[in-house]
Tab-separated table of C-alpha atoms in Angstrom:
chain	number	residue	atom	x	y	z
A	1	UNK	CA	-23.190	-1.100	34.560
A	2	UNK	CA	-20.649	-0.489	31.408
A	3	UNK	CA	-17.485	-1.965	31.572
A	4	UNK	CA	-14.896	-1.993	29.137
A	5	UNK	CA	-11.661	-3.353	29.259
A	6	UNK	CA	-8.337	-2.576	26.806
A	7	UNK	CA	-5.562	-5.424	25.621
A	8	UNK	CA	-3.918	-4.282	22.198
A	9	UNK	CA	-6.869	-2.363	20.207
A	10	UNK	CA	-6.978	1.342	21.705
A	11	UNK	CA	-10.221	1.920	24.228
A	12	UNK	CA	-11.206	5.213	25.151
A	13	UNK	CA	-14.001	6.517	28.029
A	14	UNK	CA	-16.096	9.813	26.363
A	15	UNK	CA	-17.426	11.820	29.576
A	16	UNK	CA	-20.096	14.404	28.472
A	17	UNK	CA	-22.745	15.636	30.298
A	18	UNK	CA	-24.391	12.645	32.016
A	19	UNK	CA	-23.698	10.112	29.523
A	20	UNK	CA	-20.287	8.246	28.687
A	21	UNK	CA	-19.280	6.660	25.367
A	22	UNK	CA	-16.293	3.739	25.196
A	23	UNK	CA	-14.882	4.113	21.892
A	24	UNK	CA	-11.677	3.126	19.983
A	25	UNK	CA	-11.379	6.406	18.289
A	26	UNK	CA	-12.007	9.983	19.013
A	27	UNK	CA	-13.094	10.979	15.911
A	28	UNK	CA	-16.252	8.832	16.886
A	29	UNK	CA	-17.105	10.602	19.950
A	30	UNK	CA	-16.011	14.275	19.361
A	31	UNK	CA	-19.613	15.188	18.016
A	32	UNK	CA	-21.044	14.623	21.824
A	33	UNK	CA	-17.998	15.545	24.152
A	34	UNK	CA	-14.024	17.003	23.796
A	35	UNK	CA	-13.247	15.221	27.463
A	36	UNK	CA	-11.954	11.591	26.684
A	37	UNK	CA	-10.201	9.033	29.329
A	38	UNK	CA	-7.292	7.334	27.706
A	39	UNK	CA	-7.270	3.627	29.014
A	40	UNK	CA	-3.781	1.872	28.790
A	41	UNK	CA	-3.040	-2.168	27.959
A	42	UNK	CA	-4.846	-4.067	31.211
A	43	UNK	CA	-6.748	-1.388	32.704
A	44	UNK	CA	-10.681	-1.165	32.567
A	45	UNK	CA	-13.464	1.187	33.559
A	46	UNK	CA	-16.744	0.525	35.465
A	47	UNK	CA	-19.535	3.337	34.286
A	48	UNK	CA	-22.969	3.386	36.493
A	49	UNK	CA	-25.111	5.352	37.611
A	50	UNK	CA	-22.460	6.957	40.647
A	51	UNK	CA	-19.854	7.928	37.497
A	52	UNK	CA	-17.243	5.426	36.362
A	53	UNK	CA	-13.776	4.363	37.979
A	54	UNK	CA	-10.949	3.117	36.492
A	55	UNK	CA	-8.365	0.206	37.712
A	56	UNK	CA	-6.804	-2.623	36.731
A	57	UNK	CA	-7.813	-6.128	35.373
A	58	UNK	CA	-5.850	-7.049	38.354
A	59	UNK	CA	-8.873	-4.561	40.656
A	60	UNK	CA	-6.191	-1.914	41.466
A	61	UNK	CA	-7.682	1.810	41.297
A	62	UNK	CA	-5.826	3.380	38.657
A	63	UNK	CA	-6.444	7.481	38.632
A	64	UNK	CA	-6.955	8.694	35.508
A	65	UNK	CA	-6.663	12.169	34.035
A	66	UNK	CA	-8.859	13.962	31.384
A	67	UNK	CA	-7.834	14.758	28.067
A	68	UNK	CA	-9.280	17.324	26.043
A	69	UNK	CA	-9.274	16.006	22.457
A	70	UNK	CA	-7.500	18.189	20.022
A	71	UNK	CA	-9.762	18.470	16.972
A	72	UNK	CA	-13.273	19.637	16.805
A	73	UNK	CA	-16.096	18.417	14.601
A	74	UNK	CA	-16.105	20.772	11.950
A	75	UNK	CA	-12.242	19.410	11.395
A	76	UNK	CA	-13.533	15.885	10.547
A	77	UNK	CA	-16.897	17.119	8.504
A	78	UNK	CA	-16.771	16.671	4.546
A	79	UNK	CA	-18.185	20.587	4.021
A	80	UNK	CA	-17.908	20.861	0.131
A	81	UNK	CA	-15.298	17.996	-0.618
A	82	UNK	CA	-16.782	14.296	-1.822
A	83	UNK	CA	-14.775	12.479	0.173
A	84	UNK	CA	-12.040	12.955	3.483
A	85	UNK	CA	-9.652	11.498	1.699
A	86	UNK	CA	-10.102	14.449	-1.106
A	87	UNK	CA	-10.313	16.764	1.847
A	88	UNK	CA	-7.256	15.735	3.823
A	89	UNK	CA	-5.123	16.084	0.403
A	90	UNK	CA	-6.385	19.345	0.355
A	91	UNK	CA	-5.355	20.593	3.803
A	92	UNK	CA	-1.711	19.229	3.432
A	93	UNK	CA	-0.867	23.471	3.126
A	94	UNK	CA	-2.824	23.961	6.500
A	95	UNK	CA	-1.748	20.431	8.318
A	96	UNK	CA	2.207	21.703	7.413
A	97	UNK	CA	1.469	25.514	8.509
A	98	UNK	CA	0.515	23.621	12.112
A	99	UNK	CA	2.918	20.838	12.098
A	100	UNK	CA	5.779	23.095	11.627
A	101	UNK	CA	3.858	26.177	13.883
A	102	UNK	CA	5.792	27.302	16.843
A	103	UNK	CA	8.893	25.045	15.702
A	104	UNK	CA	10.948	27.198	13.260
A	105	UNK	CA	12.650	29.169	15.466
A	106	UNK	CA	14.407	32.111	13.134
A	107	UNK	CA	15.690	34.175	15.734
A	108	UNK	CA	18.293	31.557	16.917
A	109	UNK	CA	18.454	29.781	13.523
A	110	UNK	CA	17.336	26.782	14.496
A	111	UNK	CA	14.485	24.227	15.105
A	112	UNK	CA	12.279	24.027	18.130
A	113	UNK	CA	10.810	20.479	18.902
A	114	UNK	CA	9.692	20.323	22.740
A	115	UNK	CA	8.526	16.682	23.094
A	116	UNK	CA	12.044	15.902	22.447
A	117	UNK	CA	14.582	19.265	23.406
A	118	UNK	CA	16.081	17.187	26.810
A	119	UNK	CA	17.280	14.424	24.176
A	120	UNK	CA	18.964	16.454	21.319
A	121	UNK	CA	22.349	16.551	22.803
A	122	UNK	CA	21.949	12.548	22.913
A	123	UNK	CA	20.640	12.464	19.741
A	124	UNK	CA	23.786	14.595	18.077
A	125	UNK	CA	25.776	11.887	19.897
A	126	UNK	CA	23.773	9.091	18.067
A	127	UNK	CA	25.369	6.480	16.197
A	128	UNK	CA	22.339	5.026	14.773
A	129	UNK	CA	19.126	5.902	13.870
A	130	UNK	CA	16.796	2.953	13.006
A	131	UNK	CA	13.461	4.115	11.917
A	132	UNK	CA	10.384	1.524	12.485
A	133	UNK	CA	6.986	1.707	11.044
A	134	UNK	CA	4.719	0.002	8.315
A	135	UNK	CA	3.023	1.394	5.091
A	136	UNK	CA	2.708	4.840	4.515
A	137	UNK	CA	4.663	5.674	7.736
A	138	UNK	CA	7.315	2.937	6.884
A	139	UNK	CA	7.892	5.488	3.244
A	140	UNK	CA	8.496	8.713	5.632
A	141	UNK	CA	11.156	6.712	7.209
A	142	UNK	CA	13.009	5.909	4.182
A	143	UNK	CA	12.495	9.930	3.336
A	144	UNK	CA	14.116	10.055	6.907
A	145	UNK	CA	17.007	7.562	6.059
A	146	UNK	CA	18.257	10.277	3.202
A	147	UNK	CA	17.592	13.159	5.242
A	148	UNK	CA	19.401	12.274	8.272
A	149	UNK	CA	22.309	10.943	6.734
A	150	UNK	CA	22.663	13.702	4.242
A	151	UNK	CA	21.716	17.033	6.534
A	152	UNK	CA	22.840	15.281	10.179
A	153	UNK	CA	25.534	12.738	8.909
A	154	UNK	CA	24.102	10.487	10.899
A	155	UNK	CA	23.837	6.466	9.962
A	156	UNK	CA	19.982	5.620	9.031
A	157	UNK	CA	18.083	2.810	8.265
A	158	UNK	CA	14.714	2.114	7.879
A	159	UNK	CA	12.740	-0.885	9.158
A	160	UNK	CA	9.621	-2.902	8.521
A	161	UNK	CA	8.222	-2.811	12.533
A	162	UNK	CA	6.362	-6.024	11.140
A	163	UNK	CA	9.804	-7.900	10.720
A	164	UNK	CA	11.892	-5.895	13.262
A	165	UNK	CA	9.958	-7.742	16.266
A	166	UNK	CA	10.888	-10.934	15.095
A	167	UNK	CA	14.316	-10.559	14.135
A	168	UNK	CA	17.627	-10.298	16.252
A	169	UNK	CA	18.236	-6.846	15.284
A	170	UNK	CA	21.306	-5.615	16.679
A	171	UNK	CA	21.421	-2.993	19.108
A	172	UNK	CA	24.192	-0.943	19.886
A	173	UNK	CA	25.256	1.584	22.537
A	174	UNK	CA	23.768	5.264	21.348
A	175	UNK	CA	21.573	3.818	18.709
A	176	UNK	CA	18.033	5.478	18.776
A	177	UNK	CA	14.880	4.097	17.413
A	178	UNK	CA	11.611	6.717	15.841
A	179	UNK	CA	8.722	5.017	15.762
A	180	UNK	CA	6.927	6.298	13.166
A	181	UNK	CA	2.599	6.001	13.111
A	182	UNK	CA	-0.311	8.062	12.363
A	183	UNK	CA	-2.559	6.644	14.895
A	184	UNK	CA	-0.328	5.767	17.482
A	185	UNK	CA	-1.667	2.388	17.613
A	186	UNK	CA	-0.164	0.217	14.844
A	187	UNK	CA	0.175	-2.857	16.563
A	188	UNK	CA	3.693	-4.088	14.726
A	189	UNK	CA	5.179	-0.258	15.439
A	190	UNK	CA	3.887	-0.679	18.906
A	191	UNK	CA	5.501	-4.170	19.607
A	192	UNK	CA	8.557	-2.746	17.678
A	193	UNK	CA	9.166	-0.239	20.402
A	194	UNK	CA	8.791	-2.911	22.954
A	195	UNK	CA	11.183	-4.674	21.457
A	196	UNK	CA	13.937	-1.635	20.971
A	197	UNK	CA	12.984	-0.894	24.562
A	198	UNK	CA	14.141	-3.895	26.062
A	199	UNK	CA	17.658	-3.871	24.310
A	200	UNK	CA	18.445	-0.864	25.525
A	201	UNK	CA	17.541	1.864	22.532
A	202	UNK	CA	16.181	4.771	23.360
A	203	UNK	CA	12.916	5.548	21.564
A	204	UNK	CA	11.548	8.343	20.029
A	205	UNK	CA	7.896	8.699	18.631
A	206	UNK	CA	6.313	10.582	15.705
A	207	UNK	CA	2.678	10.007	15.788
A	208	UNK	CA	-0.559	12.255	15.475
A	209	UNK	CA	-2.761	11.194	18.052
A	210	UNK	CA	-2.063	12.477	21.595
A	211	UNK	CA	-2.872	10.030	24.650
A	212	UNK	CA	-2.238	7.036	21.887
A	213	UNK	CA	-0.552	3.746	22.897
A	214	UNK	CA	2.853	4.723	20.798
A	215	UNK	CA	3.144	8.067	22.167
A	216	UNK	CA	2.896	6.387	25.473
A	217	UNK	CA	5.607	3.855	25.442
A	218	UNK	CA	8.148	6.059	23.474
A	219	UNK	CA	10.581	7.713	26.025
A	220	UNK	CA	9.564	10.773	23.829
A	221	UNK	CA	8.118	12.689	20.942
A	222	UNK	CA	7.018	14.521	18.232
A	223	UNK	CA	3.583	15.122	17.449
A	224	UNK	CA	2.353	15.807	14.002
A	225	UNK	CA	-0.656	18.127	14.839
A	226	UNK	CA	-1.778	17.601	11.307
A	227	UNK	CA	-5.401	17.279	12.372
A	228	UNK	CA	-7.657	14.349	12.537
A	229	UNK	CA	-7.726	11.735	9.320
A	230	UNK	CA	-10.459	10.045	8.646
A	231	UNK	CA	-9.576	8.657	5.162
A	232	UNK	CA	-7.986	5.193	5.484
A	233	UNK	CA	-5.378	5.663	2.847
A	234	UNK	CA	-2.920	8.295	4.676
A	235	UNK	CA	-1.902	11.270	2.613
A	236	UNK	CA	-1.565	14.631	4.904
A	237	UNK	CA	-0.042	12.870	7.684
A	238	UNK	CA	2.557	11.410	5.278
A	239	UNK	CA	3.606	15.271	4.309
A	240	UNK	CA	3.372	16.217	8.419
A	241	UNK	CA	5.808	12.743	8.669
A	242	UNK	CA	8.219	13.772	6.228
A	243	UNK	CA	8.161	17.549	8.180
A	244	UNK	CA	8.899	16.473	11.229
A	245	UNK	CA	11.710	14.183	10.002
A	246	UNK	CA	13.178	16.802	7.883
A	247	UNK	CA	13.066	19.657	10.959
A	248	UNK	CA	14.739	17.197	13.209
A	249	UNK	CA	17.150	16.507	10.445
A	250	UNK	CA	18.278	20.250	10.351
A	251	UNK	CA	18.145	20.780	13.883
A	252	UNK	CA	21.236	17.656	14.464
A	253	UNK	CA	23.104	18.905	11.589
A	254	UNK	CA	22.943	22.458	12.737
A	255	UNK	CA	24.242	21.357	16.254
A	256	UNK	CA	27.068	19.128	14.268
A	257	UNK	CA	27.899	20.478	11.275
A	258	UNK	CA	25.915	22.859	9.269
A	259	UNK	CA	26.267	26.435	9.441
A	260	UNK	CA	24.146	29.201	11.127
A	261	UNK	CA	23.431	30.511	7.647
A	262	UNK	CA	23.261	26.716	6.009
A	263	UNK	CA	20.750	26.339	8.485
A	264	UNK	CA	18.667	29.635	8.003
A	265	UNK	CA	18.447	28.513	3.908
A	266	UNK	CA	17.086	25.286	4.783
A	267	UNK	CA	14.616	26.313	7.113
A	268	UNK	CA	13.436	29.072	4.960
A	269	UNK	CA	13.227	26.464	2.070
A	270	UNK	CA	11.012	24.383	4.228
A	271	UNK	CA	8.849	27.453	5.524
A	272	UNK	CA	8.121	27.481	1.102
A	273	UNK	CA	6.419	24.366	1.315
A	274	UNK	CA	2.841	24.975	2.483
A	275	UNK	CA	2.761	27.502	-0.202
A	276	UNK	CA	3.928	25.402	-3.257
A	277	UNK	CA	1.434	22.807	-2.394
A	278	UNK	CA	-1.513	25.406	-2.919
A	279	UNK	CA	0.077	25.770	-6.469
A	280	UNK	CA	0.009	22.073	-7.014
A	281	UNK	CA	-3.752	21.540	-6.020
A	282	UNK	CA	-4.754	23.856	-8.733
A	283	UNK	CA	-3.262	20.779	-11.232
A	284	UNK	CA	-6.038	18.548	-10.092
A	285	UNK	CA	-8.563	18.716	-12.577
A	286	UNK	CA	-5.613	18.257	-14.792
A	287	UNK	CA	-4.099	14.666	-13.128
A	288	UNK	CA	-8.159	13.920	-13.009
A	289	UNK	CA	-7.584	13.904	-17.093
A	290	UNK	CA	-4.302	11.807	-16.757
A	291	UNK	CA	-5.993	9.606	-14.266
A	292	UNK	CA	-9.095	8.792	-16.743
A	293	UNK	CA	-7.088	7.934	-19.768
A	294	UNK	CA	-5.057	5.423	-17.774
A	295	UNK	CA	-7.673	3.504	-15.869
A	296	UNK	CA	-8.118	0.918	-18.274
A	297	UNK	CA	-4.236	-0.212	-17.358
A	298	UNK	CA	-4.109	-3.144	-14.884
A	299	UNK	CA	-0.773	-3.154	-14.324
A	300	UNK	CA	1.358	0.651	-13.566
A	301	UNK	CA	4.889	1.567	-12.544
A	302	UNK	CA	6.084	4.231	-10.481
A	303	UNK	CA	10.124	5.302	-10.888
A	304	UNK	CA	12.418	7.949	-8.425
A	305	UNK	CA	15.874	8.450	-7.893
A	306	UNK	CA	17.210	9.961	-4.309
A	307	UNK	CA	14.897	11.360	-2.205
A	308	UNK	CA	12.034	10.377	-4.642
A	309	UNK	CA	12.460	6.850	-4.481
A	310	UNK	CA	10.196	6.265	-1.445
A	311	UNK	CA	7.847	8.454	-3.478
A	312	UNK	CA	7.676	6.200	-5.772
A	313	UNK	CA	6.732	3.343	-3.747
A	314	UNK	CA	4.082	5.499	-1.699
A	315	UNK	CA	2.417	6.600	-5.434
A	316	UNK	CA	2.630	2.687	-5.734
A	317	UNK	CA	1.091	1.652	-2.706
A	318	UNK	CA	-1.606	4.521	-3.008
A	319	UNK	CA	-2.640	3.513	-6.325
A	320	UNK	CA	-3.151	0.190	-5.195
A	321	UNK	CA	-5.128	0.737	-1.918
A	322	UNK	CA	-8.133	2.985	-3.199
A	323	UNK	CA	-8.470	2.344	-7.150
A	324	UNK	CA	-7.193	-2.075	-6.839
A	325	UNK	CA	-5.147	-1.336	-9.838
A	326	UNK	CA	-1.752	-3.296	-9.586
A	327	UNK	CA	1.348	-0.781	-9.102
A	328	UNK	CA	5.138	-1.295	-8.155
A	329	UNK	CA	7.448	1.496	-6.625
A	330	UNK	CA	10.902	0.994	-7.965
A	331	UNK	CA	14.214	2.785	-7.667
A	332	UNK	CA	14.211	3.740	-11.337
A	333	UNK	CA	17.830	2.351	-12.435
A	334	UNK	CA	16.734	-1.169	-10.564
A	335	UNK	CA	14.042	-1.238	-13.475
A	336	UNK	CA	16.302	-2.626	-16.260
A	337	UNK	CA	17.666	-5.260	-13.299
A	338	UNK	CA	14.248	-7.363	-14.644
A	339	UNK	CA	11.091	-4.959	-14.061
A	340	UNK	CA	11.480	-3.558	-17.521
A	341	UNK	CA	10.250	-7.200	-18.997
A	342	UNK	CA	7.028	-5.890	-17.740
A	343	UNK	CA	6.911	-2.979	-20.407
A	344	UNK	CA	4.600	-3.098	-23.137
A	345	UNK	CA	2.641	-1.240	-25.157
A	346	UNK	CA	0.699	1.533	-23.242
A	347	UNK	CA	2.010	0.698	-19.787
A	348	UNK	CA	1.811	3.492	-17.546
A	349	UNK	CA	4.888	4.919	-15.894
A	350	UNK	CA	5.192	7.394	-13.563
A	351	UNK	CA	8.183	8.678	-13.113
A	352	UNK	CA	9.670	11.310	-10.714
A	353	UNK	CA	11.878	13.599	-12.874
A	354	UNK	CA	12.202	16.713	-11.181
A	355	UNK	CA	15.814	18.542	-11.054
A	356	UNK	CA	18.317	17.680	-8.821
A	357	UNK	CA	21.789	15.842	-9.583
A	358	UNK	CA	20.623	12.352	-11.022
A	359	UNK	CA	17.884	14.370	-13.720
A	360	UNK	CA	20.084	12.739	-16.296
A	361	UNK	CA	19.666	9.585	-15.506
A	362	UNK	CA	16.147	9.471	-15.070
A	363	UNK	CA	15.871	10.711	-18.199
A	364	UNK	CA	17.960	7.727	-19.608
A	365	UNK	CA	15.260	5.562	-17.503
A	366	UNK	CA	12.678	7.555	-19.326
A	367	UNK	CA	14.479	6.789	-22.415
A	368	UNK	CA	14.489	3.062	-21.866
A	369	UNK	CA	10.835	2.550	-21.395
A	370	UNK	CA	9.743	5.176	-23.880
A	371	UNK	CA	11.391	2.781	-26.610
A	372	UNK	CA	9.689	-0.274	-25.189
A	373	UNK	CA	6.278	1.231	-25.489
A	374	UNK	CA	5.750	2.173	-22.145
A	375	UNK	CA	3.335	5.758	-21.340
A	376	UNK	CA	5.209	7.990	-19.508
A	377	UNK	CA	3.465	10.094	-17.008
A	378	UNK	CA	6.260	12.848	-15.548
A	379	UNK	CA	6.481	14.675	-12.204
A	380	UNK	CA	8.760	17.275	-13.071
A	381	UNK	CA	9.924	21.002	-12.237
A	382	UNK	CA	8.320	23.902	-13.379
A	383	UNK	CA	10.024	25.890	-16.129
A	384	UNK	CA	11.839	22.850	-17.302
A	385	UNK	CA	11.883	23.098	-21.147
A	386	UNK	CA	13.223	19.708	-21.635
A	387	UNK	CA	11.100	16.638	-20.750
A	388	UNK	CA	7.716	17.811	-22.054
A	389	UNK	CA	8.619	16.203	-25.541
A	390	UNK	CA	9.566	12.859	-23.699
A	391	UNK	CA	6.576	12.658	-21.799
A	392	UNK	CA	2.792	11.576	-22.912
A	393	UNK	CA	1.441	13.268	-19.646
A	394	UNK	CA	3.518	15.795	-17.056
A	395	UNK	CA	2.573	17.246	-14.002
A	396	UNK	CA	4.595	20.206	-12.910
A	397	UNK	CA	5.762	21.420	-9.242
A	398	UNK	CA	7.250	24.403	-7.991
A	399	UNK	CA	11.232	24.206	-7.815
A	400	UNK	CA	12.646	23.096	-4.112
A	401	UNK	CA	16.184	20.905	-2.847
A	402	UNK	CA	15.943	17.906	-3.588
A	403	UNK	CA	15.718	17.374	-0.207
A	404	UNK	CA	12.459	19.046	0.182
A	405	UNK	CA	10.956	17.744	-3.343
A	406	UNK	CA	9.680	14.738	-1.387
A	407	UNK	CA	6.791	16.582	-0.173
A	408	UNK	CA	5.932	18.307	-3.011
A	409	UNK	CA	5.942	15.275	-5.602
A	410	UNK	CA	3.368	12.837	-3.454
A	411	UNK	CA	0.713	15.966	-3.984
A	412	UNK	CA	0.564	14.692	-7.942
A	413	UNK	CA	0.120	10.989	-6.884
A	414	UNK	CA	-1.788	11.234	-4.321
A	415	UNK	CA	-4.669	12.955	-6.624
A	416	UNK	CA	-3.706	10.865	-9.026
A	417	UNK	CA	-4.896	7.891	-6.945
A	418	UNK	CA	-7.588	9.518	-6.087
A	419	UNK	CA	-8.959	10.224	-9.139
A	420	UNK	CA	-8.293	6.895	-10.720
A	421	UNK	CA	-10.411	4.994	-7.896
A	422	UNK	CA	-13.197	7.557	-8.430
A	423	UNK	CA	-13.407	7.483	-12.326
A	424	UNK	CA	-13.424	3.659	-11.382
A	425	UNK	CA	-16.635	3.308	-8.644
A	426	UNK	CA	-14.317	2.618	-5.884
A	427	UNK	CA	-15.099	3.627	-2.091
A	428	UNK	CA	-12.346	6.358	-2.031
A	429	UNK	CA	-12.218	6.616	2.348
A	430	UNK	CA	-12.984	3.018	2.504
A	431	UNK	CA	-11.304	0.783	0.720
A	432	UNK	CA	-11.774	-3.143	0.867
A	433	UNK	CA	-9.902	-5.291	3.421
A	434	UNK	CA	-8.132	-2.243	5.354
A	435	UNK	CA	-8.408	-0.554	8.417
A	436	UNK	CA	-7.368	2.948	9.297
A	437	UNK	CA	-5.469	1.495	12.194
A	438	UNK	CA	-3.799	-1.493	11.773
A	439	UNK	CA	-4.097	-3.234	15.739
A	440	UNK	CA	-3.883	-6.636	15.486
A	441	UNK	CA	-1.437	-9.206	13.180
C-alpha cells in the first residue's frame, strides 16, 4: 500500500494504466499519464492493489474527480533551445496568443473573462483593489496598480502576501483582493487569501495551474493558460500576468468610463503585442553582446518611470536570481534621493527610456549618471533618433501606450539575464537556493 497525505506543499495522485504516481507537480508525471487527482490540505489517498481511495486524515471518504492535465510533453521538452528558461522567453508570442485566446471579444467591444463574468458588475462597484503576491508575481501587481487606476479609475495597491498575513490590513466594504501566482501554490499568496477571506474581501485569483491550491480557495479566477514553466526564474508567465491584468483593466473601465471606441483602440493595441515580441527576440544575439561586456560588473542598476518602474525591479530581481550578480530596481528620479552614491566608473545602468510623457525626465536621469561615469544600457523605442548618442548600449522595441510598454520592455531584460548567467557558468533553470514554487516560510 501507497499512501500519501497533503498539508501545505501541493500532492497530486497520477492514474495511468495500472500504475499510479504521487507527485507535487504535473510536469513530473505528464510523460506517463494526462489523468491526475488533485488532493486538497488534510485529505490523503490509499493506492493498492484494488485502486486507490481518497478521504480525509480525519477517515472520511472524500470523492474525487479526474483532471485531465492541460499541457502535453512535447510543451515541457527543450527541442532545440539550451535551456527552458531560454525556451519559455521564447514562447512569450505563443503563451499571449493563448492567454488572451477566446477573451477579446471585438464584436461587442469588450473583454471576455469567464472564471470571473458573474463578478464584474461587483468589481465596477469596487472601491479597492489590493493585489497580493511575492516576486515576479508581486511586479505584475504593481503593473496592475497603474493599470487599474489609470484605465478603470479604480484605487490599487499592491502587497507583499509575505507581510500582508501578518499585518492588520484594513478591510473595507467592496474592497477585492487578486491573488496573483504562477503555480498556484505560493504558500505566503495562499495564506494571504486566507487571511482576505476571513475579513470579508472577496478574492479573485490569477494563477496558471488549474486544480492548484490558490485557484481553489479564491472565490474566482483567471487562468493564465500560458503553458507549463519549468524554468525557476518566471519570465512568460510574468507577460501572461501583466495580460490578464491589463484585459481586466479595460473590461472595468469600459463598463465605467471608457468609450466603445476607447475601448476597441486599446484592445486592438493589446492584440499588437504577441507580434512585437517576435521582433524583439530577433535582438538577442545582440543583448548576448551587451550582456558579455558587462559581466565583469558586480554591482548593476536598473531605472523606469510609470508603468516601467516595476520593470525595473523585475530586470533587477532577474539579474540577480540566474547570473548572482548584485542588481537594484529603482524608480529612476528616487536615484539621486542616495542610490546615485553608488555610481562609478563603468557601472552598468539599465534604464527604461522608451516614449511616453516622462521621456524627458529619464533622459535627465540618464544625464545624471552619464556624468558620474555610470554605462548606460537603454531600452528605448524604435525610430527614436535621440538617445542613441546618450547611450553606450540600446536595445530597441516596437512603439506601444505606455500602458502596454510593460510587456514589451521585460523581453530585453529578461535575455539580458539570461545571457549574463550563461556567459558566466551559471545553471540558467536552476539556480542556487530557489524553488520554482515557493510552499513553505
Amino acid at each position: 500500500m501507497l499512501i500519501g497525505a497533503k498539508k501545505g506543499s501541493p500532492l497530486i495522485l497520477g492514474v495511468g494504466e495500472n500504475e499510479y504516481i504521487l507527485a507535487s507537480d504535473a510536469a513530473a508525471i505528464v510523460e506517463h499519464t494526462t489523468q491526475a487527482i488533485y488532493l486538497a490540505d488534510n485529505e490523503m489517498v490509499t493506492v493498492g492493489p484494488d485502486g486507490f481511495h481518497t478521504k480525509t486524515i480525519g477517515n472520511v471518504t472524500v470523492g474525487k474527480d479526474l483532471q485531465q492535465i492541460e499541457f502535453s510533453l512535447e510543451q515541457i521538452e527543450l527541442g532545440s533551445f539550451q535551456h527552458h528558461m531560454l525556451k519559455e522567453i521564447f514562447e512569450q508570442p505563443k503563451s499571449l496568443i493563448t492567454c488572451m485566446g477566446g477573451r477579446i471579444d471585438r464584436r461587442n467591444h469588450g473583454i471576455r473573462l469567464g472564471g470571473i463574468a458573474s463578478y464584474l458588475r461587483d468589481l465596477t462597484r469596487t472601491r479597492r483593489l489590493i493585489m497580493a503576491a511575492c516576486g515576479t508575481a508581486f511586479h505584475a501587481g504593481l503593473v496592475g496598480e497603474f493599470l487599474f487606476e489609470q484605465l478603470a479609475r479604480i484605487p490599487a495597491e499592491t502587497e507583499y502576501a509575505s507581510e500582508f498575513r501578518y499585518r492588520n490590513p484594513i478591510i473595507e466594504d467592496r474592497t477585492v483582493v487578486i491573488a496573483i501566482s504562477q503555480s498556484g501554490e505560493t504558500l505566503d499568496t495562499l495564506a494571504a487569501v486566507e487571511e482576505a477571506k476571513e475579513r470579508g474581501a472577496r478574492v479573485l485569483g490569477v494563477v496558471n495551474v488549474v486544480g492548484s491550491s490558490i485557484a481553489r480557495a479564491t472565490d474566482a479566477g483567471i487562468y493564465l493558460h500560458a503553458g507549463p514553466e519549468i524554468g525557476v526564474a518566471s519570465t512568460k508567465a510574468f507577460t501572461a500576468q501583466v495580460a490578464v491584468l491589463t484585459m481586466l483593466a479595460i473590461e472595468l473601465g469600459r463598463r465605467k468610463h471608457i468609450s466603445s471606441d476607447e475601448a476597441d483602440r486599446h484592445i486592438e493595441e493589446l492584440s499588437q503585442i504577441p507580434d512585437k515580441i517576435s521582433t524583439i527576440l530577433t535582438q538577442s544575439d545582440q543583448i548576448k553582446e551587451i550582456a558579455a561586456a558587462n559581466i565583469n560588473k558586480d554591482n548593476w542598476l536598473f531605472l523606469g518611470r510609470g508603468f516601467n518602474y516595476p520593470v525595473a525591479l523585475e530586470g533587477a530581481l532577474k539579474l540577480k536570481e540566474i547570473s548572482y550578480i548584485h542588481a537594484e530596481g529603482l524608480p529612476a528620479a528616487e536615484m539621486k534621493h542616495g542610490p546615485i552614491a553608488l555610481i562609478a566608473d563603468g557601472m552598468p545602468a539599465v534604464f527604461i527610456a522608451t516614449a511616453g510623457p516622462q521621456y524627458d525626465k529619464i533622459m535627465g536621469n540618464i544625464a545624471e549618471v552619464r556624468a558620474r561615469g555610470g554605462k548606460i544600457i537603454a531600452i528605448a523605442t524604435e525610430g527614436d533618433q535621440n538617445i542613441a548618442q546618450h547611450a553606450d548600449h540600446l536595445i530597441t522595441i516596437p512603439d506601444a501606450p505606455e500602458f502596454l510598454q510593460p510587456m514589451l520592455a521585460v523581453v530585453p531584460l529578461q535575455l539580458l539575464a539570461y545571457h549574463a548567467a550563461v556567459l558566466r557558468g551559471q545553471d540558467v533553470d536552476k539556480p542556487r537556493n530557489l524553488a520554482k514554487s515557493v510552499t513553505v516560510e
